């Protein structure tokens, strides 16, 4: 009887660990301000300092100039060792004019995104051939 009870306990513990291993991991990264904070930003009136004070530091800045600030957030779900699946993604873009004042506020969601694949070409290197 005692051996049977011990084997049932071991089986239950194994099943519990197996189920726990299959629960998804939800990961949230980045920051997009809520609508109340975004509503405080006025186009043509607020400058970079005001935006930084209200919304905080941006997640990223435009590559070739600092005319656009991006606030980016992404929520993913991952089961065990499988690739993560994107559940939600939000991007808030704040554009500035040449004087440094807000000229536009744009919002993007997951549906508006595109997957961009990396370039698979390799640059040939010389000098490695045996002669």
PDB file of C-alpha atoms in Angstrom:
ATOM      1  CA  UNK A   1       0.000   0.000   0.000  1.00  0.00           C
ATOM      2  CA  UNK A   2       2.796   2.386   0.920  1.00  0.00           C
ATOM      3  CA  UNK A   3       4.627   1.697  -2.362  1.00  0.00           C
ATOM      4  CA  UNK A   4       1.437   2.364  -4.305  1.00  0.00           C
ATOM      5  CA  UNK A   5       0.911   5.682  -2.471  1.00  0.00           C
ATOM      6  CA  UNK A   6       4.507   6.703  -3.146  1.00  0.00           C
ATOM      7  CA  UNK A   7       4.215   5.879  -6.877  1.00  0.00           C
ATOM      8  CA  UNK A   8       0.953   7.907  -7.120  1.00  0.00           C
ATOM      9  CA  UNK A   9       2.669  10.860  -5.444  1.00  0.00           C
ATOM     10  CA  UNK A  10       5.627  10.585  -7.832  1.00  0.00           C
ATOM     11  CA  UNK A  11       3.291  10.413 -10.827  1.00  0.00           C
ATOM     12  CA  UNK A  12       1.318  13.453  -9.588  1.00  0.00           C
ATOM     13  CA  UNK A  13       4.514  15.448  -9.032  1.00  0.00           C
ATOM     14  CA  UNK A  14       5.786  14.537 -12.506  1.00  0.00           C
ATOM     15  CA  UNK A  15       2.516  15.615 -14.100  1.00  0.00           C
ATOM     16  CA  UNK A  16       2.554  18.852 -12.108  1.00  0.00           C
ATOM     17  CA  UNK A  17       6.060  19.696 -13.339  1.00  0.00           C
ATOM     18  CA  UNK A  18       5.117  18.783 -16.921  1.00  0.00           C
ATOM     19  CA  UNK A  19       2.096  21.081 -16.839  1.00  0.00           C
ATOM     20  CA  UNK A  20       4.108  23.879 -15.228  1.00  0.00           C
ATOM     21  CA  UNK A  21       6.751  23.583 -17.957  1.00  0.00           C
ATOM     22  CA  UNK A  22       4.099  24.109 -20.636  1.00  0.00           C
ATOM     23  CA  UNK A  23       2.654  27.313 -19.228  1.00  0.00           C
ATOM     24  CA  UNK A  24       3.468  30.259 -21.464  1.00  0.00           C
ATOM     25  CA  UNK A  25       5.840  33.024 -20.471  1.00  0.00           C
ATOM     26  CA  UNK A  26       4.390  36.479 -21.136  1.00  0.00           C
ATOM     27  CA  UNK A  27       7.053  39.149 -21.650  1.00  0.00           C
ATOM     28  CA  UNK A  28       6.350  42.874 -21.884  1.00  0.00           C
ATOM     29  CA  UNK A  29       9.066  45.243 -23.052  1.00  0.00           C
ATOM     30  CA  UNK A  30       9.172  48.923 -23.814  1.00  0.00           C
ATOM     31  CA  UNK A  31       6.842  51.766 -22.960  1.00  0.00           C
ATOM     32  CA  UNK A  32       4.032  53.571 -24.751  1.00  0.00           C
ATOM     33  CA  UNK A  33       2.377  56.310 -22.662  1.00  0.00           C
ATOM     34  CA  UNK A  34      -1.345  56.088 -21.993  1.00  0.00           C
ATOM     35  CA  UNK A  35      -3.848  58.264 -23.847  1.00  0.00           C
ATOM     36  CA  UNK A  36      -4.162  60.787 -20.999  1.00  0.00           C
ATOM     37  CA  UNK A  37      -0.463  61.650 -21.209  1.00  0.00           C
ATOM     38  CA  UNK A  38      -0.479  61.728 -25.003  1.00  0.00           C
ATOM     39  CA  UNK A  39      -3.458  64.085 -24.883  1.00  0.00           C
ATOM     40  CA  UNK A  40      -1.395  66.582 -22.883  1.00  0.00           C
ATOM     41  CA  UNK A  41       0.998  67.069 -25.830  1.00  0.00           C
ATOM     42  CA  UNK A  42      -0.144  69.926 -28.070  1.00  0.00           C
ATOM     43  CA  UNK A  43       0.978  70.115 -31.698  1.00  0.00           C
ATOM     44  CA  UNK A  44       2.795  73.375 -32.430  1.00  0.00           C
ATOM     45  CA  UNK A  45       2.971  74.391 -28.750  1.00  0.00           C
ATOM     46  CA  UNK A  46       5.132  71.786 -27.003  1.00  0.00           C
ATOM     47  CA  UNK A  47       8.845  71.361 -27.659  1.00  0.00           C
ATOM     48  CA  UNK A  48      11.249  68.452 -27.019  1.00  0.00           C
ATOM     49  CA  UNK A  49      11.723  69.398 -23.358  1.00  0.00           C
ATOM     50  CA  UNK A  50       7.954  69.430 -22.733  1.00  0.00           C
ATOM     51  CA  UNK A  51       7.489  66.077 -24.477  1.00  0.00           C
ATOM     52  CA  UNK A  52      10.334  64.570 -22.473  1.00  0.00           C
ATOM     53  CA  UNK A  53       8.841  65.921 -19.242  1.00  0.00           C
ATOM     54  CA  UNK A  54       5.358  64.505 -19.984  1.00  0.00           C
ATOM     55  CA  UNK A  55       6.125  61.252 -21.836  1.00  0.00           C
ATOM     56  CA  UNK A  56       9.638  60.486 -20.625  1.00  0.00           C
ATOM     57  CA  UNK A  57      12.647  59.499 -22.699  1.00  0.00           C
ATOM     58  CA  UNK A  58      11.877  57.878 -26.063  1.00  0.00           C
ATOM     59  CA  UNK A  59      12.676  54.242 -26.779  1.00  0.00           C
ATOM     60  CA  UNK A  60      14.419  55.282 -29.986  1.00  0.00           C
ATOM     61  CA  UNK A  61      15.188  58.338 -32.102  1.00  0.00           C
ATOM     62  CA  UNK A  62      15.054  58.556 -35.919  1.00  0.00           C
ATOM     63  CA  UNK A  63      18.202  57.168 -37.515  1.00  0.00           C
ATOM     64  CA  UNK A  64      19.466  60.099 -39.554  1.00  0.00           C
ATOM     65  CA  UNK A  65      18.083  63.007 -37.523  1.00  0.00           C
ATOM     66  CA  UNK A  66      16.431  63.601 -34.169  1.00  0.00           C
ATOM     67  CA  UNK A  67      13.232  64.902 -35.804  1.00  0.00           C
ATOM     68  CA  UNK A  68      11.176  61.872 -34.719  1.00  0.00           C
ATOM     69  CA  UNK A  69      11.006  60.209 -31.330  1.00  0.00           C
ATOM     70  CA  UNK A  70       9.606  56.672 -30.993  1.00  0.00           C
ATOM     71  CA  UNK A  71       7.975  55.113 -27.934  1.00  0.00           C
ATOM     72  CA  UNK A  72       7.811  51.358 -28.538  1.00  0.00           C
ATOM     73  CA  UNK A  73       6.123  48.556 -26.591  1.00  0.00           C
ATOM     74  CA  UNK A  74       5.817  44.847 -27.370  1.00  0.00           C
ATOM     75  CA  UNK A  75       4.133  41.954 -25.551  1.00  0.00           C
ATOM     76  CA  UNK A  76       5.135  38.390 -26.465  1.00  0.00           C
ATOM     77  CA  UNK A  77       4.186  34.881 -25.410  1.00  0.00           C
ATOM     78  CA  UNK A  78       6.553  31.909 -25.459  1.00  0.00           C
ATOM     79  CA  UNK A  79       5.910  28.231 -24.785  1.00  0.00           C
ATOM     80  CA  UNK A  80       8.954  26.340 -23.522  1.00  0.00           C
ATOM     81  CA  UNK A  81      11.654  26.376 -26.212  1.00  0.00           C
ATOM     82  CA  UNK A  82       9.471  27.494 -29.148  1.00  0.00           C
ATOM     83  CA  UNK A  83       9.839  30.892 -30.833  1.00  0.00           C
ATOM     84  CA  UNK A  84       8.058  33.770 -29.138  1.00  0.00           C
ATOM     85  CA  UNK A  85       4.743  34.919 -30.630  1.00  0.00           C
ATOM     86  CA  UNK A  86       4.017  38.656 -30.691  1.00  0.00           C
ATOM     87  CA  UNK A  87       0.663  39.313 -28.984  1.00  0.00           C
ATOM     88  CA  UNK A  88       0.615  43.102 -29.108  1.00  0.00           C
ATOM     89  CA  UNK A  89       2.850  45.867 -30.361  1.00  0.00           C
ATOM     90  CA  UNK A  90       2.422  49.637 -30.151  1.00  0.00           C
ATOM     91  CA  UNK A  91       4.541  52.439 -31.555  1.00  0.00           C
ATOM     92  CA  UNK A  92       3.994  56.119 -30.831  1.00  0.00           C
ATOM     93  CA  UNK A  93       5.926  58.465 -33.150  1.00  0.00           C
ATOM     94  CA  UNK A  94       6.291  62.117 -32.177  1.00  0.00           C
ATOM     95  CA  UNK A  95       7.535  64.320 -35.046  1.00  0.00           C
ATOM     96  CA  UNK A  96       9.266  67.657 -34.464  1.00  0.00           C
ATOM     97  CA  UNK A  97       9.656  70.563 -36.888  1.00  0.00           C
ATOM     98  CA  UNK A  98      12.921  72.423 -37.568  1.00  0.00           C
ATOM     99  CA  UNK A  99      12.288  74.696 -34.534  1.00  0.00           C
ATOM    100  CA  UNK A 100      11.936  71.697 -32.215  1.00  0.00           C
ATOM    101  CA  UNK A 101       8.162  71.882 -31.685  1.00  0.00           C
ATOM    102  CA  UNK A 102       5.767  68.934 -32.092  1.00  0.00           C
ATOM    103  CA  UNK A 103       4.479  68.802 -35.665  1.00  0.00           C
ATOM    104  CA  UNK A 104       2.614  65.447 -35.582  1.00  0.00           C
ATOM    105  CA  UNK A 105       1.794  62.472 -33.379  1.00  0.00           C
ATOM    106  CA  UNK A 106       1.341  59.110 -35.099  1.00  0.00           C
ATOM    107  CA  UNK A 107       0.292  55.727 -33.666  1.00  0.00           C
ATOM    108  CA  UNK A 108       1.033  52.301 -35.102  1.00  0.00           C
ATOM    109  CA  UNK A 109      -0.250  48.893 -34.003  1.00  0.00           C
ATOM    110  CA  UNK A 110       0.838  45.342 -34.759  1.00  0.00           C
ATOM    111  CA  UNK A 111      -1.428  45.171 -37.824  1.00  0.00           C
ATOM    112  CA  UNK A 112       0.439  48.055 -39.491  1.00  0.00           C
ATOM    113  CA  UNK A 113       3.854  46.411 -39.121  1.00  0.00           C
ATOM    114  CA  UNK A 114       5.881  44.543 -41.689  1.00  0.00           C
ATOM    115  CA  UNK A 115       8.359  41.719 -41.222  1.00  0.00           C
ATOM    116  CA  UNK A 116      11.734  42.638 -42.662  1.00  0.00           C
ATOM    117  CA  UNK A 117      14.073  39.728 -43.253  1.00  0.00           C
ATOM    118  CA  UNK A 118      17.823  40.071 -42.859  1.00  0.00           C
ATOM    119  CA  UNK A 119      20.011  40.111 -45.957  1.00  0.00           C
ATOM    120  CA  UNK A 120      21.479  36.641 -46.425  1.00  0.00           C
ATOM    121  CA  UNK A 121      24.253  37.598 -48.841  1.00  0.00           C
ATOM    122  CA  UNK A 122      27.829  37.311 -47.658  1.00  0.00           C
ATOM    123  CA  UNK A 123      30.605  39.668 -48.574  1.00  0.00           C
ATOM    124  CA  UNK A 124      33.461  37.682 -50.135  1.00  0.00           C
ATOM    125  CA  UNK A 125      36.797  38.032 -48.410  1.00  0.00           C
ATOM    126  CA  UNK A 126      40.042  37.635 -50.297  1.00  0.00           C
ATOM    127  CA  UNK A 127      43.249  36.058 -49.126  1.00  0.00           C
ATOM    128  CA  UNK A 128      41.919  32.849 -47.660  1.00  0.00           C
ATOM    129  CA  UNK A 129      42.527  30.588 -50.652  1.00  0.00           C
ATOM    130  CA  UNK A 130      45.323  28.086 -50.342  1.00  0.00           C
ATOM    131  CA  UNK A 131      47.797  28.179 -53.210  1.00  0.00           C
TER     132      UNK A 131
END
